[in-house]
Amino acid sequence: MSVIEREASYPPDIGLPDLFSRWFENRGWAPRRHQLDLIDLARQGRSALLIAPTGGGKTLAGFLPSLIELTERRQAGRDLAHAKGKGELHTLYISPLKALATDIRRNLEVPIAEMQLPVRAESRTGDTPQSRRIRQRERPPDFLLTTPESLALLLSYPDTAKFFASLRCVIVDELHTFATSKRGHHLALCLARLAALAPQTRFVGLSATVADPPVLADYLRLRDGETVEIVQGEPGAAPKVSIIDAQDRLPWGGHMGQHAVPEVFNIVRQHKTSIVFVNTRAQAELIFDELWRINEENLAIGLHHGSLAIEQRRKVEAAMAAGRLRAVVATSSLDLGIDWGNVDLVIQMGAPKGVSRLMQRIGRANHRLDEPSRAMIAPANRFEVLESLAALEAIEARELDGDPPRPACLDVLAQHIVGSACAQPIDREAFFHEVRRAQPYRDLPRKDFDDTFDFVATGGYALAAYDKWHRLKQLPDGRWMLASPLVARQFRMNVGTIVELPLIKVRLRRGPMLGEVEESFVQGLVQGDTFVFAGRMLRFEGVKELVAICSPATTGDPKVPAYGGGRLPLSTFLAERVRGILQDPTKHPKLPAEVRTWLDIQKWRSGLPQKNTLLVEGFPRGSRQFIVAYCFEGRNAHQTLGMLLTRRMERMGLKPLGFVATDYVLGIWGLRSPTPQQLNELFDEDMLGDDLESWMDESTMLRRSFRNVAVIAGLIERRFPGEEKSRRQVTFSSDLIYDALRKHEPDHILLRATRQDAAHQLADLKRLGDLLRRAKGRIEYRRLDRISPLAVPVLLEIGKERVLDGTAEDELLDIAAQELIDEATRLA
């Protein structure tokens, strides 16, 4: 792969046609170098990755070559299908978000209308009416804007070869969001399918935040011997980011940032339009509710997250596009690409957890290349102040983080095999080579492919006796086709790799549908309970036909729905920078006075964590002995470490009673304290061997992971024609199959996929291994007579209720919290 330098010289004839040049001039614009680069590459039929900052015209750069090609072809009378009124798909645009696909389609209509181009663009997502989806297949638009899940569905229809035969360009927006996820693996397989169906297609990736450009560009290399050009846009103005110094006392713990709401409201008042980003849907509901409690001026403030009804989300999106809102509280549902020119400030509630994620959000403000985006961060607690400062330093250094690649996901491959067979019979040998053109599957062993294919065809050895898992049958010519039309129906109802816990719709009595909450949350409600959802206080009346019926409420102690998997882990890159800040006193003056005092007392009482050592503190409290390890490897790695350490402590007779993990610290309590020698043995690297294996076998971790793998692979259908399974039914079914496979076929492909999934997604084992290697022989064990200041936040987590059990997440168990703080900060 090669890189096109922005300053490279080009022949004078390469540029825009007159019609397009005049359009740019009328708008007071000039085409940017990277836009011309993509036009030139398109004329050569070459694929490309465009890296350009927000506001640099990335999306227009992706579409310009197709707009020019179609316009020139039709003006010259060379498009017979168009002349006959028949539709042919030319360009496919793939977005990670339904809202982004809709927004880009709306933006694309502007140049089409203003230049009166003979081009038709439409979007197709799960929210598109069925009648329109049918019409799109019968008469395809020139440009189709869609999501990976809708693409997988399109590839499953019998007319898929005809539908995509005319395809010339595929644009993947926000490509970095796909690269390392299961969703990205699924998309890569779909792109390989498109490359086989339409060999003339070129692939274009668009991204503003890329940690490793060559690796990301390689995702688009779908043919042998092909090169993907990397086009670098102008860097743009550096963003202006600051940390909010809230007037209220900075909390020692908590994750919601409610203490900063009054200051955030004052900042919103001083700006035209703000997006207040949060990290979870529960946090979105709480912050929105808090803002409205103090909104005496009745400023127009909206709420947007993925569990709200589509009608409410579109209403908020339209109001933002029209400039009618002063602020919107949003989750990652608005992270990507949405172009609202009125937004002049982004506020991040709570620490960002990753630099690339923060930069993506910051780019929503001042959506112009030559003007700096403005953003402010409201840390939720003292550790998050350190994390926020680390993020600011990374932004100033123009450094980004990214997730490591994951091994080929075999459950995703199984789903893709079924989807491909829905469209046409599969030649097994040719299909193997097609799959290996997708980047995540380039090194896929033939055995893994064959085992996965056999599982799809017959269920594998242990399940072969059951007809329901025979999904393929072999034709006389050797190809494989669906065993029954029911398989196609089941596939289309369960397509995709996003496995959410079962959801229940929420509707007002004699009113509209408000959205969806998790089934387990509704199961915990009794008639008369109140809860906050969709920006309202609601009273639960009961469940009728799988819909939670509610009425408006004005009083009560409301609960807030929480959603599984919502909390983001601290990135390795930011964790490294936080350790650097702690050990560098020259950076401490940048911190608020409260945080500086916190660190000063910690240094006097115990010591500050250092980059190349592991600080572990031990101290008594009441009848318990506590161990606190300052690992800074993220919540997932710390939870796994806690499980493994408590197992070892039990064998040593230390009688552990429990542990709690945050993004920064692991705290364990028990009846006895370890000696320095025992502590070194506890943190030995060999825990990732037999200890890990036995713990995984005994814990519910593998069962939970297997349930997700089984749903993605199609072994268990969440949705079945005429019914939808509850969480309990899915769990019961998966547990039965899991036990049968472990007993009769322990090497079954889905059990292998489950272990791989658990290691990558649930345990974060690589980070844990790096921590243990770093700590070997370099543990600083401090025995203290009482709790240290840095240990207070993790002890405050012990016994604290989850957010779904109330709205007091940041009140921190008032009396006990103050006792801990007084004890930790007492100088005598």
PDB file of C-alpha atoms in Angstrom, residues 183-406:
ATOM      1  CA  ARG A 183     -19.614  -6.418  13.555  1.00  0.00           C
ATOM      2  CA  GLY A 184     -16.501  -5.480  11.596  1.00  0.00           C
ATOM      3  CA  HIS A 185     -15.715  -9.142  10.930  1.00  0.00           C
ATOM      4  CA  HIS A 186     -19.238  -9.601   9.582  1.00  0.00           C
ATOM      5  CA  LEU A 187     -18.885  -6.516   7.375  1.00  0.00           C
ATOM      6  CA  ALA A 188     -15.515  -7.727   6.070  1.00  0.00           C
ATOM      7  CA  LEU A 189     -17.123 -11.013   4.974  1.00  0.00           C
ATOM      8  CA  CYS A 190     -19.951  -9.082   3.290  1.00  0.00           C
ATOM      9  CA  LEU A 191     -17.426  -6.886   1.456  1.00  0.00           C
ATOM     10  CA  ALA A 192     -15.614 -10.007   0.237  1.00  0.00           C
ATOM     11  CA  ARG A 193     -18.973 -11.257  -1.053  1.00  0.00           C
ATOM     12  CA  LEU A 194     -19.533  -7.962  -2.886  1.00  0.00           C
ATOM     13  CA  ALA A 195     -16.058  -8.134  -4.407  1.00  0.00           C
ATOM     14  CA  ALA A 196     -16.926 -11.572  -5.794  1.00  0.00           C
ATOM     15  CA  LEU A 197     -20.369 -10.507  -7.085  1.00  0.00           C
ATOM     16  CA  ALA A 198     -19.120  -7.240  -8.621  1.00  0.00           C
ATOM     17  CA  PRO A 199     -15.402  -7.579  -9.478  1.00  0.00           C
ATOM     18  CA  GLN A 200     -15.280  -4.065 -10.924  1.00  0.00           C
ATOM     19  CA  THR A 201     -16.137  -2.458  -7.565  1.00  0.00           C
ATOM     20  CA  ARG A 202     -13.693  -0.128  -5.846  1.00  0.00           C
ATOM     21  CA  PHE A 203     -13.764   0.265  -2.065  1.00  0.00           C
ATOM     22  CA  VAL A 204     -13.363   3.566  -0.219  1.00  0.00           C
ATOM     23  CA  GLY A 205     -12.909   3.933   3.534  1.00  0.00           C
ATOM     24  CA  LEU A 206     -13.441   7.227   5.367  1.00  0.00           C
ATOM     25  CA  SER A 207     -12.128   8.012   8.840  1.00  0.00           C
ATOM     26  CA  ALA A 208     -10.985  10.922  10.966  1.00  0.00           C
ATOM     27  CA  THR A 209      -9.351   8.983  13.819  1.00  0.00           C
ATOM     28  CA  VAL A 210      -6.889   6.286  12.741  1.00  0.00           C
ATOM     29  CA  ALA A 211      -4.167   4.924  15.010  1.00  0.00           C
ATOM     30  CA  ASP A 212      -2.577   2.621  12.378  1.00  0.00           C
ATOM     31  CA  PRO A 213      -3.414   3.684   8.774  1.00  0.00           C
ATOM     32  CA  PRO A 214      -1.770   0.738   6.916  1.00  0.00           C
ATOM     33  CA  VAL A 215      -3.641  -1.835   9.004  1.00  0.00           C
ATOM     34  CA  LEU A 216      -6.958  -0.053   8.482  1.00  0.00           C
ATOM     35  CA  ALA A 217      -6.318   0.327   4.736  1.00  0.00           C
ATOM     36  CA  ASP A 218      -5.638  -3.394   4.534  1.00  0.00           C
ATOM     37  CA  TYR A 219      -9.244  -3.984   5.624  1.00  0.00           C
ATOM     38  CA  LEU A 220     -10.259  -2.710   2.160  1.00  0.00           C
ATOM     39  CA  ARG A 221      -7.887  -4.996   0.230  1.00  0.00           C
ATOM     40  CA  LEU A 222     -10.308  -7.615  -1.052  1.00  0.00           C
ATOM     41  CA  ARG A 223      -8.549  -8.942  -4.143  1.00  0.00           C
ATOM     42  CA  ASP A 224      -5.193 -10.644  -4.583  1.00  0.00           C
ATOM     43  CA  GLY A 225      -2.468  -8.249  -5.689  1.00  0.00           C
ATOM     44  CA  GLU A 226      -4.607  -5.153  -5.099  1.00  0.00           C
ATOM     45  CA  THR A 227      -3.188  -2.034  -3.464  1.00  0.00           C
ATOM     46  CA  VAL A 228      -5.201   0.360  -1.363  1.00  0.00           C
ATOM     47  CA  GLU A 229      -4.012   3.954  -1.468  1.00  0.00           C
ATOM     48  CA  ILE A 230      -3.882   5.967   1.756  1.00  0.00           C
ATOM     49  CA  VAL A 231      -4.873   9.576   1.185  1.00  0.00           C
ATOM     50  CA  GLN A 232      -4.017  11.960   3.997  1.00  0.00           C
ATOM     51  CA  GLY A 233      -6.068  15.149   4.251  1.00  0.00           C
ATOM     52  CA  GLU A 234      -4.973  18.436   5.766  1.00  0.00           C
ATOM     53  CA  PRO A 235      -4.697  18.224   9.568  1.00  0.00           C
ATOM     54  CA  GLY A 236      -7.120  21.059  10.302  1.00  0.00           C
ATOM     55  CA  ALA A 237      -7.218  23.385  13.296  1.00  0.00           C
ATOM     56  CA  ALA A 238      -6.249  21.882  16.650  1.00  0.00           C
ATOM     57  CA  PRO A 239      -9.261  21.423  18.960  1.00  0.00           C
ATOM     58  CA  LYS A 240      -9.597  23.535  22.101  1.00  0.00           C
ATOM     59  CA  VAL A 241     -10.406  21.269  25.022  1.00  0.00           C
ATOM     60  CA  SER A 242     -10.550  22.066  28.725  1.00  0.00           C
ATOM     61  CA  ILE A 243     -11.617  20.419  31.976  1.00  0.00           C
ATOM     62  CA  ILE A 244     -14.648  21.838  33.783  1.00  0.00           C
ATOM     63  CA  ASP A 245     -13.824  23.001  37.301  1.00  0.00           C
ATOM     64  CA  ALA A 246     -17.205  22.445  38.948  1.00  0.00           C
ATOM     65  CA  GLN A 247     -18.161  24.637  41.894  1.00  0.00           C
ATOM     66  CA  ASP A 248     -19.346  21.693  44.002  1.00  0.00           C
ATOM     67  CA  ARG A 249     -16.849  19.516  45.826  1.00  0.00           C
ATOM     68  CA  LEU A 250     -15.258  16.974  43.494  1.00  0.00           C
ATOM     69  CA  PRO A 251     -16.524  13.463  44.398  1.00  0.00           C
ATOM     70  CA  TRP A 252     -14.131  10.747  45.500  1.00  0.00           C
ATOM     71  CA  GLY A 253     -16.088   8.127  43.601  1.00  0.00           C
ATOM     72  CA  GLY A 254     -19.142   7.616  41.397  1.00  0.00           C
ATOM     73  CA  HIS A 255     -19.488   7.612  37.618  1.00  0.00           C
ATOM     74  CA  MET A 256     -22.388   9.873  36.699  1.00  0.00           C
ATOM     75  CA  GLY A 257     -20.954  13.373  37.167  1.00  0.00           C
ATOM     76  CA  GLN A 258     -24.171  14.796  38.633  1.00  0.00           C
ATOM     77  CA  HIS A 259     -22.164  17.202  40.811  1.00  0.00           C
ATOM     78  CA  ALA A 260     -21.160  19.093  37.644  1.00  0.00           C
ATOM     79  CA  VAL A 261     -24.688  19.511  36.237  1.00  0.00           C
ATOM     80  CA  PRO A 262     -25.207  23.113  37.493  1.00  0.00           C
ATOM     81  CA  GLU A 263     -21.929  24.193  35.903  1.00  0.00           C
ATOM     82  CA  VAL A 264     -22.770  22.303  32.696  1.00  0.00           C
ATOM     83  CA  PHE A 265     -26.138  24.054  32.538  1.00  0.00           C
ATOM     84  CA  ASN A 266     -24.470  27.465  32.878  1.00  0.00           C
ATOM     85  CA  ILE A 267     -22.062  26.564  30.076  1.00  0.00           C
ATOM     86  CA  VAL A 268     -24.969  25.442  27.849  1.00  0.00           C
ATOM     87  CA  ARG A 269     -26.647  28.822  28.476  1.00  0.00           C
ATOM     88  CA  GLN A 270     -23.547  30.596  27.166  1.00  0.00           C
ATOM     89  CA  HIS A 271     -23.388  28.700  23.866  1.00  0.00           C
ATOM     90  CA  LYS A 272     -25.570  28.395  20.812  1.00  0.00           C
ATOM     91  CA  THR A 273     -25.973  24.606  20.663  1.00  0.00           C
ATOM     92  CA  SER A 274     -24.204  21.964  22.731  1.00  0.00           C
ATOM     93  CA  ILE A 275     -24.019  18.178  22.639  1.00  0.00           C
ATOM     94  CA  VAL A 276     -23.627  16.704  26.132  1.00  0.00           C
ATOM     95  CA  PHE A 277     -22.089  13.272  25.598  1.00  0.00           C
ATOM     96  CA  VAL A 278     -22.332  10.542  28.231  1.00  0.00           C
ATOM     97  CA  ASN A 279     -20.943   7.002  28.353  1.00  0.00           C
ATOM     98  CA  THR A 280     -24.096   4.987  29.118  1.00  0.00           C
ATOM     99  CA  ARG A 281     -27.825   5.163  28.449  1.00  0.00           C
ATOM    100  CA  ALA A 282     -28.575   5.192  32.176  1.00  0.00           C
ATOM    101  CA  GLN A 283     -26.264   8.177  32.599  1.00  0.00           C
ATOM    102  CA  ALA A 284     -28.053   9.912  29.714  1.00  0.00           C
ATOM    103  CA  GLU A 285     -31.411   9.596  31.477  1.00  0.00           C
ATOM    104  CA  LEU A 286     -29.997  10.861  34.786  1.00  0.00           C
ATOM    105  CA  ILE A 287     -28.109  13.852  33.365  1.00  0.00           C
ATOM    106  CA  PHE A 288     -31.085  14.852  31.200  1.00  0.00           C
ATOM    107  CA  ASP A 289     -33.359  14.671  34.241  1.00  0.00           C
ATOM    108  CA  GLU A 290     -30.926  16.723  36.370  1.00  0.00           C
ATOM    109  CA  LEU A 291     -30.605  19.401  33.675  1.00  0.00           C
ATOM    110  CA  TRP A 292     -34.367  19.806  33.423  1.00  0.00           C
ATOM    111  CA  ARG A 293     -34.707  20.066  37.202  1.00  0.00           C
ATOM    112  CA  ILE A 294     -32.682  23.311  37.148  1.00  0.00           C
ATOM    113  CA  ASN A 295     -33.853  24.502  33.714  1.00  0.00           C
ATOM    114  CA  GLU A 296     -35.906  27.434  34.983  1.00  0.00           C
ATOM    115  CA  GLU A 297     -35.373  29.251  31.682  1.00  0.00           C
ATOM    116  CA  ASN A 298     -37.040  26.360  29.837  1.00  0.00           C
ATOM    117  CA  LEU A 299     -34.180  25.997  27.367  1.00  0.00           C
ATOM    118  CA  ALA A 300     -34.880  23.459  24.637  1.00  0.00           C
ATOM    119  CA  ILE A 301     -32.847  20.391  25.715  1.00  0.00           C
ATOM    120  CA  GLY A 302     -33.291  17.009  24.029  1.00  0.00           C
ATOM    121  CA  LEU A 303     -32.374  13.390  24.793  1.00  0.00           C
ATOM    122  CA  HIS A 304     -30.997  10.838  22.332  1.00  0.00           C
ATOM    123  CA  HIS A 305     -29.949   7.214  22.867  1.00  0.00           C
ATOM    124  CA  GLY A 306     -30.451   3.918  21.093  1.00  0.00           C
ATOM    125  CA  SER A 307     -33.242   2.580  23.314  1.00  0.00           C
ATOM    126  CA  LEU A 308     -35.634   5.430  22.584  1.00  0.00           C
ATOM    127  CA  ALA A 309     -38.385   4.999  20.019  1.00  0.00           C
ATOM    128  CA  ILE A 310     -37.345   5.863  16.471  1.00  0.00           C
ATOM    129  CA  GLU A 311     -39.990   8.597  16.325  1.00  0.00           C
ATOM    130  CA  GLN A 312     -38.452  10.362  19.330  1.00  0.00           C
ATOM    131  CA  ARG A 313     -34.906  10.014  17.996  1.00  0.00           C
ATOM    132  CA  ARG A 314     -35.866  11.418  14.604  1.00  0.00           C
ATOM    133  CA  LYS A 315     -37.728  14.278  16.251  1.00  0.00           C
ATOM    134  CA  VAL A 316     -34.579  15.209  18.200  1.00  0.00           C
ATOM    135  CA  GLU A 317     -32.361  14.827  15.104  1.00  0.00           C
ATOM    136  CA  ALA A 318     -34.654  17.073  13.057  1.00  0.00           C
ATOM    137  CA  ALA A 319     -34.764  19.687  15.817  1.00  0.00           C
ATOM    138  CA  MET A 320     -30.967  19.691  16.046  1.00  0.00           C
ATOM    139  CA  ALA A 321     -30.590  19.969  12.265  1.00  0.00           C
ATOM    140  CA  ALA A 322     -32.988  22.937  12.275  1.00  0.00           C
ATOM    141  CA  GLY A 323     -31.154  24.643  15.141  1.00  0.00           C
ATOM    142  CA  ARG A 324     -34.157  24.523  17.485  1.00  0.00           C
ATOM    143  CA  LEU A 325     -32.340  22.875  20.428  1.00  0.00           C
ATOM    144  CA  ARG A 326     -29.894  24.504  22.807  1.00  0.00           C
ATOM    145  CA  ALA A 327     -28.509  21.127  23.871  1.00  0.00           C
ATOM    146  CA  VAL A 328     -28.975  17.401  23.468  1.00  0.00           C
ATOM    147  CA  VAL A 329     -27.831  14.744  25.941  1.00  0.00           C
ATOM    148  CA  ALA A 330     -26.577  11.775  23.906  1.00  0.00           C
ATOM    149  CA  THR A 331     -24.724   8.481  24.061  1.00  0.00           C
ATOM    150  CA  SER A 332     -22.592   7.028  21.264  1.00  0.00           C
ATOM    151  CA  SER A 333     -25.767   7.106  19.144  1.00  0.00           C
ATOM    152  CA  LEU A 334     -24.576  10.555  17.995  1.00  0.00           C
ATOM    153  CA  ASP A 335     -20.796   9.926  18.088  1.00  0.00           C
ATOM    154  CA  LEU A 336     -20.221   9.593  14.397  1.00  0.00           C
ATOM    155  CA  GLY A 337     -20.397  11.877  11.411  1.00  0.00           C
ATOM    156  CA  ILE A 338     -23.641  13.742  12.153  1.00  0.00           C
ATOM    157  CA  ASP A 339     -23.201  17.189  10.593  1.00  0.00           C
ATOM    158  CA  TRP A 340     -25.006  19.838  12.592  1.00  0.00           C
ATOM    159  CA  GLY A 341     -23.402  23.160  11.784  1.00  0.00           C
ATOM    160  CA  ASN A 342     -25.040  24.942  14.733  1.00  0.00           C
ATOM    161  CA  VAL A 343     -23.173  22.893  17.333  1.00  0.00           C
ATOM    162  CA  ASP A 344     -20.463  25.090  18.854  1.00  0.00           C
ATOM    163  CA  LEU A 345     -19.581  23.040  21.940  1.00  0.00           C
ATOM    164  CA  VAL A 346     -19.237  19.407  22.997  1.00  0.00           C
ATOM    165  CA  ILE A 347     -19.345  18.507  26.695  1.00  0.00           C
ATOM    166  CA  GLN A 348     -18.120  15.072  27.772  1.00  0.00           C
ATOM    167  CA  MET A 349     -19.715  13.954  31.061  1.00  0.00           C
ATOM    168  CA  GLY A 350     -17.318  11.611  32.788  1.00  0.00           C
ATOM    169  CA  ALA A 351     -13.901  10.575  31.534  1.00  0.00           C
ATOM    170  CA  PRO A 352     -13.701   9.625  27.838  1.00  0.00           C
ATOM    171  CA  LYS A 353     -12.000   6.199  28.373  1.00  0.00           C
ATOM    172  CA  GLY A 354     -10.186   6.554  25.026  1.00  0.00           C
ATOM    173  CA  VAL A 355      -8.534   9.351  23.022  1.00  0.00           C
ATOM    174  CA  SER A 356      -9.916   8.306  19.635  1.00  0.00           C
ATOM    175  CA  ARG A 357     -13.422   8.112  21.088  1.00  0.00           C
ATOM    176  CA  LEU A 358     -13.040  11.594  22.593  1.00  0.00           C
ATOM    177  CA  MET A 359     -11.706  13.063  19.337  1.00  0.00           C
ATOM    178  CA  GLN A 360     -14.638  11.565  17.470  1.00  0.00           C
ATOM    179  CA  ARG A 361     -17.040  13.288  19.836  1.00  0.00           C
ATOM    180  CA  ILE A 362     -15.151  16.582  19.831  1.00  0.00           C
ATOM    181  CA  GLY A 363     -15.471  16.639  16.037  1.00  0.00           C
ATOM    182  CA  ARG A 364     -19.230  17.144  16.346  1.00  0.00           C
ATOM    183  CA  ALA A 365     -18.552  20.801  17.319  1.00  0.00           C
ATOM    184  CA  ASN A 366     -17.674  23.494  14.765  1.00  0.00           C
ATOM    185  CA  HIS A 367     -17.927  21.085  11.864  1.00  0.00           C
ATOM    186  CA  ARG A 368     -15.382  23.058   9.812  1.00  0.00           C
ATOM    187  CA  LEU A 369     -11.806  22.184   8.953  1.00  0.00           C
ATOM    188  CA  ASP A 370     -10.325  25.656   9.483  1.00  0.00           C
ATOM    189  CA  GLU A 371     -12.007  26.348  12.829  1.00  0.00           C
ATOM    190  CA  PRO A 372     -11.111  24.603  16.088  1.00  0.00           C
ATOM    191  CA  SER A 373     -13.677  22.308  17.642  1.00  0.00           C
ATOM    192  CA  ARG A 374     -14.406  23.298  21.230  1.00  0.00           C
ATOM    193  CA  ALA A 375     -15.018  20.804  23.993  1.00  0.00           C
ATOM    194  CA  MET A 376     -15.082  20.526  27.773  1.00  0.00           C
ATOM    195  CA  ILE A 377     -14.762  17.455  30.001  1.00  0.00           C
ATOM    196  CA  ALA A 378     -16.623  17.078  33.313  1.00  0.00           C
ATOM    197  CA  PRO A 379     -14.802  14.346  35.283  1.00  0.00           C
ATOM    198  CA  ALA A 380     -17.094  12.355  37.569  1.00  0.00           C
ATOM    199  CA  ASN A 381     -14.461  11.729  40.272  1.00  0.00           C
ATOM    200  CA  ARG A 382     -10.851  12.372  41.216  1.00  0.00           C
ATOM    201  CA  PHE A 383      -9.315   9.514  39.248  1.00  0.00           C
ATOM    202  CA  GLU A 384     -11.252  10.722  36.212  1.00  0.00           C
ATOM    203  CA  VAL A 385      -9.552  14.123  36.538  1.00  0.00           C
ATOM    204  CA  LEU A 386      -6.235  12.333  35.966  1.00  0.00           C
ATOM    205  CA  GLU A 387      -7.695  10.449  33.017  1.00  0.00           C
ATOM    206  CA  SER A 388      -9.106  13.645  31.513  1.00  0.00           C
ATOM    207  CA  LEU A 389      -5.743  15.406  31.800  1.00  0.00           C
ATOM    208  CA  ALA A 390      -4.092  12.404  30.146  1.00  0.00           C
ATOM    209  CA  ALA A 391      -6.578  12.689  27.272  1.00  0.00           C
ATOM    210  CA  LEU A 392      -5.843  16.402  26.862  1.00  0.00           C
ATOM    211  CA  GLU A 393      -2.106  15.714  26.676  1.00  0.00           C
ATOM    212  CA  ALA A 394      -2.669  13.044  24.031  1.00  0.00           C
ATOM    213  CA  ILE A 395      -4.816  15.427  21.958  1.00  0.00           C
ATOM    214  CA  GLU A 396      -2.105  18.097  22.122  1.00  0.00           C
ATOM    215  CA  ALA A 397       0.452  15.517  20.982  1.00  0.00           C
ATOM    216  CA  ARG A 398      -1.945  14.364  18.182  1.00  0.00           C
ATOM    217  CA  GLU A 399      -1.692  10.773  19.415  1.00  0.00           C
ATOM    218  CA  LEU A 400      -4.556   8.306  19.083  1.00  0.00           C
ATOM    219  CA  ASP A 401      -5.344   4.924  20.597  1.00  0.00           C
ATOM    220  CA  GLY A 402      -6.936   1.905  18.981  1.00  0.00           C
ATOM    221  CA  ASP A 403      -8.119  -1.579  19.860  1.00  0.00           C
ATOM    222  CA  PRO A 404      -5.869  -4.547  19.010  1.00  0.00           C
ATOM    223  CA  PRO A 405      -7.037  -6.932  16.262  1.00  0.00           C
ATOM    224  CA  ARG A 406      -8.964 -10.006  17.306  1.00  0.00           C
TER     225      ARG A 406
END
